[in-house]
Short mmCIF file of C-alpha atoms in Angstrom, two decimals:
data_model
loop_
_atom_site.label_atom_id
_atom_site.label_comp_id
_atom_site.label_asym_id
_atom_site.label_seq_id
_atom_site.Cartn_x
_atom_site.Cartn_y
_atom_site.Cartn_z
CA UNK A 178 280.94 87.59 12.77
CA UNK A 179 277.16 87.71 12.25
CA UNK A 180 275.98 85.33 9.53
CA UNK A 181 274.51 87.06 6.46
CA UNK A 182 270.74 87.31 6.74
CA UNK A 183 267.91 88.17 4.36
CA UNK A 184 266.61 90.43 7.14
CA UNK A 185 268.00 93.94 6.75
CA UNK A 186 266.50 95.64 9.81
CA UNK A 187 265.35 94.28 13.18
CA UNK A 188 263.05 96.54 15.22
CA UNK A 189 263.07 95.63 18.94
CA UNK A 190 260.23 96.84 21.19
CA UNK A 191 260.21 96.07 24.93
CA UNK A 192 256.63 96.13 26.20
CA UNK A 193 255.59 96.47 29.84
CA UNK A 194 252.20 97.66 31.15
CA UNK A 195 251.42 99.59 27.98
CA UNK A 196 247.91 98.39 27.16
CA UNK A 197 246.79 101.95 26.41
CA UNK A 198 249.25 102.55 23.59
CA UNK A 199 250.98 99.35 22.42
CA UNK A 200 248.53 98.98 19.52
CA UNK A 201 249.23 102.51 18.33
CA UNK A 202 252.96 101.84 18.51
CA UNK A 203 252.77 98.52 16.68
CA UNK A 204 250.38 99.79 14.02
CA UNK A 205 252.75 102.66 13.24
CA UNK A 206 255.53 100.13 12.57
CA UNK A 207 253.29 97.84 10.53
CA UNK A 208 251.91 100.74 8.45
CA UNK A 209 254.72 100.23 5.92
CA UNK A 210 256.00 96.70 6.33
CA UNK A 211 258.37 95.72 3.49
CA UNK A 212 260.26 92.47 3.08
CA UNK A 213 263.58 92.56 4.90
CA UNK A 214 262.24 93.89 8.20
CA UNK A 215 261.52 91.87 11.34
CA UNK A 216 259.69 93.25 14.37
CA UNK A 217 260.48 91.73 17.76
CA UNK A 218 258.23 92.61 20.71
CA UNK A 219 259.41 91.39 24.10
CA UNK A 220 256.52 91.29 26.57
CA UNK A 221 258.19 91.92 29.92
CA UNK A 222 255.77 90.28 32.35
CA UNK A 223 253.07 92.97 32.26
CA UNK A 224 250.39 93.04 34.95
CA UNK A 225 247.79 94.85 32.83
CA UNK A 226 246.20 93.84 29.50
CA UNK A 227 249.31 94.23 27.35
CA UNK A 228 249.74 90.48 26.87
CA UNK A 229 246.13 90.05 25.70
CA UNK A 230 246.48 92.85 23.17
CA UNK A 231 249.70 91.38 21.78
CA UNK A 232 248.01 87.99 21.45
CA UNK A 233 245.76 89.55 18.81
CA UNK A 234 248.81 90.26 16.63
CA UNK A 235 250.30 86.77 16.85
CA UNK A 236 250.22 84.61 13.70
CA UNK A 237 248.98 87.57 11.65
CA UNK A 238 252.29 88.96 10.38
CA UNK A 239 255.02 86.58 9.25
CA UNK A 240 257.79 88.96 10.30
CA UNK A 241 256.41 89.80 13.75
CA UNK A 242 257.85 87.88 16.70
CA UNK A 243 256.32 88.24 20.15
CA UNK A 244 258.45 86.88 22.97
CA UNK A 245 257.30 86.54 26.58
CA UNK A 246 259.41 86.72 29.73
CA UNK A 247 259.07 87.41 33.44
CA UNK A 248 259.46 91.05 34.45
CA UNK A 249 263.14 92.01 34.51
CA UNK A 250 263.07 95.58 33.17
CA UNK A 251 263.44 97.18 29.76
CA UNK A 252 267.20 96.58 29.43
CA UNK A 253 266.77 92.84 29.98
CA UNK A 254 263.86 92.77 27.54
CA UNK A 255 265.92 94.57 24.89
CA UNK A 256 268.77 92.10 25.41
CA UNK A 257 266.35 89.21 24.82
CA UNK A 258 265.32 90.94 21.61
CA UNK A 259 268.97 91.27 20.56
CA UNK A 260 269.56 87.58 21.29
CA UNK A 261 266.71 86.73 18.92
CA UNK A 262 267.39 89.30 16.18
CA UNK A 263 268.77 88.42 12.75
CA UNK A 264 268.90 91.74 10.87
CA UNK A 265 272.00 93.34 9.40
CA UNK A 266 270.91 96.44 11.35
CA UNK A 267 268.95 96.82 14.57
CA UNK A 268 266.92 99.63 16.10
CA UNK A 269 265.00 100.04 19.35
CA UNK A 270 261.57 101.55 19.95
CA UNK A 271 259.83 102.29 23.23
CA UNK A 272 256.32 100.88 23.47
CA UNK A 273 254.76 104.33 23.94
CA UNK A 274 256.44 105.92 20.91
CA UNK A 275 255.06 106.11 17.38
CA UNK A 276 257.02 105.75 14.14
CA UNK A 277 256.29 108.69 11.84
CA UNK A 278 254.26 107.93 8.72
CA UNK A 279 256.58 107.31 5.79
CA UNK A 280 259.72 107.04 7.90
CA UNK A 281 260.42 103.33 7.48
CA UNK A 282 260.38 103.62 3.69
CA UNK A 283 262.93 106.47 3.72
CA UNK A 284 265.08 105.09 6.52
CA UNK A 285 265.10 101.62 4.99
CA UNK A 286 266.34 103.01 1.66
CA UNK A 287 269.27 104.75 3.37
CA UNK A 288 270.62 101.40 4.55
CA UNK A 289 271.94 100.76 1.04
CA UNK A 290 274.80 103.14 1.94
CA UNK A 291 275.99 100.56 4.48
CA UNK A 292 277.13 102.93 7.23
CA UNK A 293 277.83 101.56 10.71
CA UNK A 294 275.37 103.94 12.40
CA UNK A 295 272.39 106.01 11.25
CA UNK A 296 270.78 108.77 13.33
CA UNK A 297 267.44 110.51 12.75
CA UNK A 298 265.34 113.31 14.21
CA UNK A 299 262.76 113.09 17.00
CA UNK A 300 259.40 114.82 17.40
CA UNK A 301 258.59 115.43 21.06
CA UNK A 302 254.96 115.94 22.07
CA UNK A 303 254.12 117.33 25.52
CA UNK A 304 251.00 116.65 27.58
CA UNK A 305 249.69 120.05 26.46
CA UNK A 306 250.11 119.14 22.79
CA UNK A 307 253.16 121.32 22.18
CA UNK A 308 255.35 119.97 19.38
CA UNK A 309 259.12 120.26 19.47
CA UNK A 310 261.26 118.94 16.60
CA UNK A 311 264.78 117.77 17.34
CA UNK A 312 266.29 117.78 13.86
CA UNK A 313 269.48 116.46 12.33
CA UNK A 314 270.86 117.51 8.98
CA UNK A 315 271.70 115.20 6.08
CA UNK A 316 275.38 114.47 6.58
CA UNK A 317 278.03 111.76 6.59
CA UNK A 318 280.77 111.42 9.19
CA UNK A 319 283.89 109.30 9.24
CA UNK A 320 284.24 109.49 13.01
CA UNK A 321 281.90 109.65 15.99
CA UNK A 322 283.56 112.63 17.67
CA UNK A 323 282.55 114.96 14.81
CA UNK A 324 278.96 113.71 14.96
CA UNK A 325 278.81 114.11 18.73
CA UNK A 326 280.30 117.61 18.56
CA UNK A 327 277.65 118.77 16.10
CA UNK A 328 274.82 117.67 18.40
CA UNK A 329 276.09 118.54 21.87
CA UNK A 330 274.35 120.90 24.25
CA UNK A 331 270.56 121.17 24.05
CA UNK A 332 270.40 118.40 21.40
CA UNK A 333 272.51 115.91 23.36
CA UNK A 334 269.44 113.63 23.40
CA UNK A 335 269.97 113.04 19.68
CA UNK A 336 273.37 111.55 20.51
CA UNK A 337 272.49 109.65 23.70
CA UNK A 338 269.14 108.15 22.64
CA UNK A 339 269.00 104.66 21.15
CA UNK A 340 265.46 105.06 19.79
CA UNK A 341 266.48 107.30 16.88
CA UNK A 342 269.28 105.14 15.48
CA UNK A 343 269.99 102.14 13.28
CA UNK A 344 273.02 100.11 14.46
CA UNK A 345 275.07 97.64 12.42
CA UNK A 346 274.36 94.42 14.27
CA UNK A 347 277.64 92.65 13.61
CA UNK A 348 279.38 95.39 15.62
CA UNK A 349 277.04 94.65 18.52
CA UNK A 350 277.58 90.89 18.31
CA UNK A 351 281.31 90.84 17.51
CA UNK A 352 281.96 93.02 20.56
CA UNK A 353 279.35 91.36 22.81
CA UNK A 354 277.53 94.62 23.43
CA UNK A 355 274.35 94.55 25.48
CA UNK A 356 272.31 96.95 27.63
CA UNK A 357 273.48 97.06 31.25
CA UNK A 358 270.67 95.47 33.26
CA UNK A 359 272.09 96.76 36.54
CA UNK A 360 271.52 100.42 35.66
CA UNK A 361 268.24 101.98 36.91
CA UNK A 362 268.32 104.56 34.09
CA UNK A 363 270.54 106.13 31.35
CA UNK A 364 271.14 102.68 29.91
CA UNK A 365 270.77 104.22 26.42
CA UNK A 366 273.75 106.48 26.91
CA UNK A 367 275.88 103.66 28.24
CA UNK A 368 275.04 101.41 25.29
CA UNK A 369 275.96 104.18 22.85
CA UNK A 370 279.19 104.88 24.72
CA UNK A 371 280.12 101.22 24.23
CA UNK A 372 279.04 101.12 20.57
CA UNK A 373 280.44 104.42 19.28
CA UNK A 374 284.17 103.52 19.33
CA UNK A 375 283.48 100.76 16.78
CA UNK A 376 281.48 102.94 14.37
CA UNK A 377 283.71 103.99 11.48
CA UNK A 378 280.98 105.65 9.45
CA UNK A 379 277.89 107.57 10.56
CA UNK A 380 275.04 108.96 8.50
CA UNK A 381 272.64 111.55 9.90
CA UNK A 382 269.33 112.25 8.22
CA UNK A 383 266.76 115.03 8.29
CA UNK A 384 264.04 112.36 8.42
CA UNK A 385 262.00 112.43 11.64
CA UNK A 386 261.92 108.87 12.94
CA UNK A 387 259.37 108.93 15.73
CA UNK A 388 257.03 110.85 17.97
CA UNK A 389 258.20 110.75 21.57
CA UNK A 390 254.94 111.31 23.40
CA UNK A 391 254.80 112.42 27.03
CA UNK A 392 252.18 110.24 28.72
CA UNK A 393 250.13 110.87 31.85
CA UNK A 394 250.82 107.27 32.71
CA UNK A 395 254.27 105.79 32.23
CA UNK A 396 255.35 102.17 32.21
CA UNK A 397 257.50 101.05 35.12
CA UNK A 398 260.92 99.60 34.63
#
Protein backbone atom coordinates (compact mmCIF):
# COMPACT_ATOMS: atom_id res chain seq x y z
CA UNK A 1 0.00 0.00 0.00
CA UNK A 2 1.31 3.46 -0.96
CA UNK A 3 2.00 5.66 2.07
CA UNK A 4 -0.26 8.71 2.33
CA UNK A 5 1.39 11.75 0.77
CA UNK A 6 0.73 15.49 0.78
CA UNK A 7 1.26 15.32 -2.99
CA UNK A 8 -2.05 14.74 -4.76
CA UNK A 9 -0.87 14.54 -8.38
CA UNK A 10 2.47 13.54 -9.94
CA UNK A 11 3.03 14.61 -13.56
CA UNK A 12 5.72 12.50 -15.27
CA UNK A 13 7.38 13.80 -18.46
CA UNK A 14 10.01 11.72 -20.30
CA UNK A 15 12.27 14.04 -22.29
CA UNK A 16 14.51 12.99 -25.17
CA UNK A 17 15.90 15.24 -27.93
CA UNK A 18 13.14 17.80 -27.51
CA UNK A 19 15.09 21.06 -27.27
CA UNK A 20 12.67 22.78 -29.66
CA UNK A 21 9.59 22.30 -27.50
CA UNK A 22 10.42 21.14 -23.95
CA UNK A 23 10.17 24.70 -22.63
CA UNK A 24 6.72 25.14 -24.14
CA UNK A 25 5.62 21.85 -22.59
CA UNK A 26 7.03 22.64 -19.14
CA UNK A 27 5.73 26.20 -19.11
CA UNK A 28 2.22 24.94 -19.88
CA UNK A 29 2.39 22.71 -16.79
CA UNK A 30 3.87 25.43 -14.60
CA UNK A 31 1.29 28.01 -15.75
CA UNK A 32 -1.01 26.97 -12.89
CA UNK A 33 1.13 25.30 -10.26
CA UNK A 34 -0.81 24.74 -7.01
CA UNK A 35 0.41 23.03 -3.87
CA UNK A 36 -0.13 19.29 -4.02
CA UNK A 37 1.36 18.77 -7.49
CA UNK A 38 4.85 17.47 -8.29
CA UNK A 39 6.37 17.53 -11.77
CA UNK A 40 8.97 14.88 -12.61
CA UNK A 41 10.99 15.28 -15.82
CA UNK A 42 13.19 12.33 -16.74
CA UNK A 43 15.92 13.41 -19.16
CA UNK A 44 16.59 10.28 -21.19
CA UNK A 45 20.17 10.83 -22.36
CA UNK A 46 19.43 13.42 -25.05
CA UNK A 47 22.07 14.22 -27.67
CA UNK A 48 20.78 17.74 -28.42
CA UNK A 49 20.36 20.74 -26.11
CA UNK A 50 17.50 19.34 -24.02
CA UNK A 51 19.68 18.84 -20.94
CA UNK A 52 20.94 22.44 -21.04
CA UNK A 53 17.41 23.80 -21.30
CA UNK A 54 16.24 21.70 -18.35
CA UNK A 55 19.19 22.93 -16.30
CA UNK A 56 17.64 26.40 -16.44
CA UNK A 57 14.57 25.09 -14.57
CA UNK A 58 16.48 23.36 -11.79
CA UNK A 59 16.29 24.88 -8.29
CA UNK A 60 13.63 27.35 -9.46
CA UNK A 61 10.47 25.41 -8.58
CA UNK A 62 10.31 23.47 -5.32
CA UNK A 63 7.98 20.85 -6.77
CA UNK A 64 9.92 20.23 -10.00
CA UNK A 65 12.25 17.24 -10.07
CA UNK A 66 14.60 16.71 -12.99
CA UNK A 67 16.17 13.26 -13.16
CA UNK A 68 18.92 12.25 -15.58
CA UNK A 69 19.60 8.81 -17.04
CA UNK A 70 21.32 7.17 -19.99
CA UNK A 71 19.15 6.70 -23.06
CA UNK A 72 16.87 3.68 -22.60
CA UNK A 73 13.65 4.85 -24.28
CA UNK A 74 10.46 6.53 -23.13
CA UNK A 75 9.03 3.51 -21.29
CA UNK A 76 12.16 3.17 -19.15
CA UNK A 77 12.15 6.91 -18.48
CA UNK A 78 8.50 6.80 -17.40
CA UNK A 79 9.25 3.88 -15.09
CA UNK A 80 12.03 5.90 -13.45
CA UNK A 81 9.49 8.68 -12.95
CA UNK A 82 7.06 6.22 -11.35
CA UNK A 83 9.79 4.95 -9.04
CA UNK A 84 10.35 8.51 -7.84
CA UNK A 85 6.72 9.69 -7.69
CA UNK A 86 4.83 10.29 -4.45
CA UNK A 87 1.39 11.54 -5.54
CA UNK A 88 -1.93 9.91 -4.75
CA UNK A 89 -2.55 10.10 -8.51
CA UNK A 90 -0.16 10.05 -11.45
CA UNK A 91 -0.38 11.23 -15.05
CA UNK A 92 1.99 11.13 -18.02
CA UNK A 93 2.79 13.83 -20.55
CA UNK A 94 4.86 13.61 -23.71
CA UNK A 95 7.55 16.27 -24.00
CA UNK A 96 6.08 17.69 -27.22
CA UNK A 97 2.53 18.08 -25.87
CA UNK A 98 1.06 21.15 -24.20
CA UNK A 99 -1.35 21.22 -21.27
CA UNK A 100 -4.37 23.38 -22.10
CA UNK A 101 -4.66 26.67 -20.23
CA UNK A 102 -6.88 26.23 -17.19
CA UNK A 103 -6.93 22.45 -17.35
CA UNK A 104 -4.86 21.69 -14.25
CA UNK A 105 -7.15 23.79 -12.05
CA UNK A 106 -10.27 21.94 -13.26
CA UNK A 107 -8.71 18.50 -13.39
CA UNK A 108 -7.12 18.93 -9.97
CA UNK A 109 -10.49 19.83 -8.44
CA UNK A 110 -12.08 16.64 -9.81
CA UNK A 111 -9.67 14.53 -7.78
CA UNK A 112 -11.75 15.25 -4.67
CA UNK A 113 -14.21 12.62 -6.01
CA UNK A 114 -11.52 9.98 -5.43
CA UNK A 115 -12.16 7.80 -8.48
CA UNK A 116 -9.58 5.20 -9.50
CA UNK A 117 -9.22 6.60 -13.03
CA UNK A 118 -9.99 9.94 -14.72
CA UNK A 119 -10.06 10.46 -18.49
CA UNK A 120 -10.11 13.76 -20.40
CA UNK A 121 -10.34 15.02 -23.97
CA UNK A 122 -7.49 15.66 -26.41
CA UNK A 123 -6.98 18.44 -28.96
CA UNK A 124 -5.03 17.21 -31.97
CA UNK A 125 -3.21 19.77 -34.13
CA UNK A 126 -1.90 18.77 -37.56
CA UNK A 127 1.10 20.19 -39.39
CA UNK A 128 -1.32 22.25 -41.49
CA UNK A 129 -2.90 23.77 -38.39
CA UNK A 130 -6.12 21.79 -38.55
CA UNK A 131 -7.71 21.31 -35.12
CA UNK A 132 -9.54 18.14 -34.18
CA UNK A 133 -11.16 17.76 -30.75
CA UNK A 134 -11.49 14.28 -29.27
CA UNK A 135 -14.10 14.89 -26.59
CA UNK A 136 -15.44 12.90 -23.68
CA UNK A 137 -18.65 13.66 -21.84
CA UNK A 138 -19.01 14.27 -18.10
CA UNK A 139 -19.85 10.85 -16.74
CA UNK A 140 -19.13 8.34 -13.99
CA UNK A 141 -18.67 4.61 -14.54
CA UNK A 142 -18.54 1.74 -12.08
CA UNK A 143 -16.74 -0.55 -14.50
CA UNK A 144 -14.16 -0.18 -17.25
CA UNK A 145 -16.06 -2.15 -19.88
CA UNK A 146 -18.84 0.48 -20.03
CA UNK A 147 -16.27 3.27 -20.38
CA UNK A 148 -14.40 1.41 -23.12
CA UNK A 149 -17.62 0.62 -24.99
CA UNK A 150 -18.62 4.29 -25.09
CA UNK A 151 -15.31 5.31 -26.68
CA UNK A 152 -14.56 2.47 -29.09
CA UNK A 153 -14.13 2.90 -32.82
CA UNK A 154 -12.74 6.20 -34.09
CA UNK A 155 -12.19 7.47 -30.51
CA UNK A 156 -10.29 4.39 -29.33
CA UNK A 157 -7.30 6.69 -28.74
CA UNK A 158 -9.18 8.18 -25.79
CA UNK A 159 -9.19 4.73 -24.18
CA UNK A 160 -5.69 3.55 -25.15
CA UNK A 161 -3.74 6.76 -24.49
CA UNK A 162 -2.05 7.31 -21.13
CA UNK A 163 -1.50 11.05 -21.68
CA UNK A 164 -5.14 12.00 -21.08
CA UNK A 165 -5.64 10.17 -17.78
CA UNK A 166 -5.07 10.44 -14.04
CA UNK A 167 -4.34 7.06 -12.40
CA UNK A 168 -4.65 6.17 -8.72
CA UNK A 169 -1.04 5.43 -7.85
CA UNK A 170 -1.63 2.85 -5.14
CA UNK A 171 -3.22 0.61 -7.80
CA UNK A 172 -0.04 0.93 -9.87
CA UNK A 173 2.24 0.19 -6.92
CA UNK A 174 0.17 -2.50 -5.18
CA UNK A 175 0.04 -4.46 -8.44
CA UNK A 176 3.61 -3.66 -9.54
CA UNK A 177 2.49 -2.12 -12.81
CA UNK A 178 5.08 -0.57 -15.07
CA UNK A 179 5.50 0.23 -18.78
CA UNK A 180 6.90 -2.67 -20.79
CA UNK A 181 10.39 -1.57 -21.84
CA UNK A 182 10.67 -4.39 -24.38
CA UNK A 183 7.86 -3.04 -26.57
CA UNK A 184 8.91 -0.81 -29.51
CA UNK A 185 5.51 0.91 -29.51
CA UNK A 186 1.89 0.69 -28.16
CA UNK A 187 3.25 0.60 -24.63
CA UNK A 188 0.40 2.95 -23.61
CA UNK A 189 -2.25 0.43 -24.57
CA UNK A 190 -0.47 -2.37 -22.75
CA UNK A 191 -0.16 -0.31 -19.56
CA UNK A 192 -3.87 0.53 -19.66
CA UNK A 193 -4.75 -3.11 -20.31
CA UNK A 194 -2.87 -4.01 -17.13
CA UNK A 195 -4.35 -1.15 -15.08
CA UNK A 196 -8.01 -1.28 -16.13
CA UNK A 197 -9.01 -4.52 -14.34
CA UNK A 198 -8.18 -2.87 -11.00
CA UNK A 199 -10.15 0.33 -11.64
CA UNK A 200 -13.48 0.12 -9.83
CA UNK A 201 -14.56 3.68 -10.58
CA UNK A 202 -13.92 5.87 -13.62
CA UNK A 203 -14.77 9.52 -14.19
CA UNK A 204 -14.75 11.04 -17.67
CA UNK A 205 -14.69 14.79 -18.15
CA UNK A 206 -15.46 17.19 -20.96
CA UNK A 207 -12.30 19.12 -20.04
CA UNK A 208 -9.66 19.11 -22.79
CA UNK A 209 -6.40 18.09 -21.13
CA UNK A 210 -3.76 18.73 -23.77
CA UNK A 211 -2.82 19.70 -27.28
CA UNK A 212 -1.28 16.77 -29.13
CA UNK A 213 0.79 18.57 -31.73
CA UNK A 214 2.09 16.85 -34.85
CA UNK A 215 5.72 17.91 -35.24
CA UNK A 216 7.93 18.01 -38.32
CA UNK A 217 10.63 16.58 -36.11
CA UNK A 218 9.87 13.80 -33.67
CA UNK A 219 11.92 12.52 -30.77
CA UNK A 220 13.36 9.04 -31.15
CA UNK A 221 12.59 6.29 -28.72
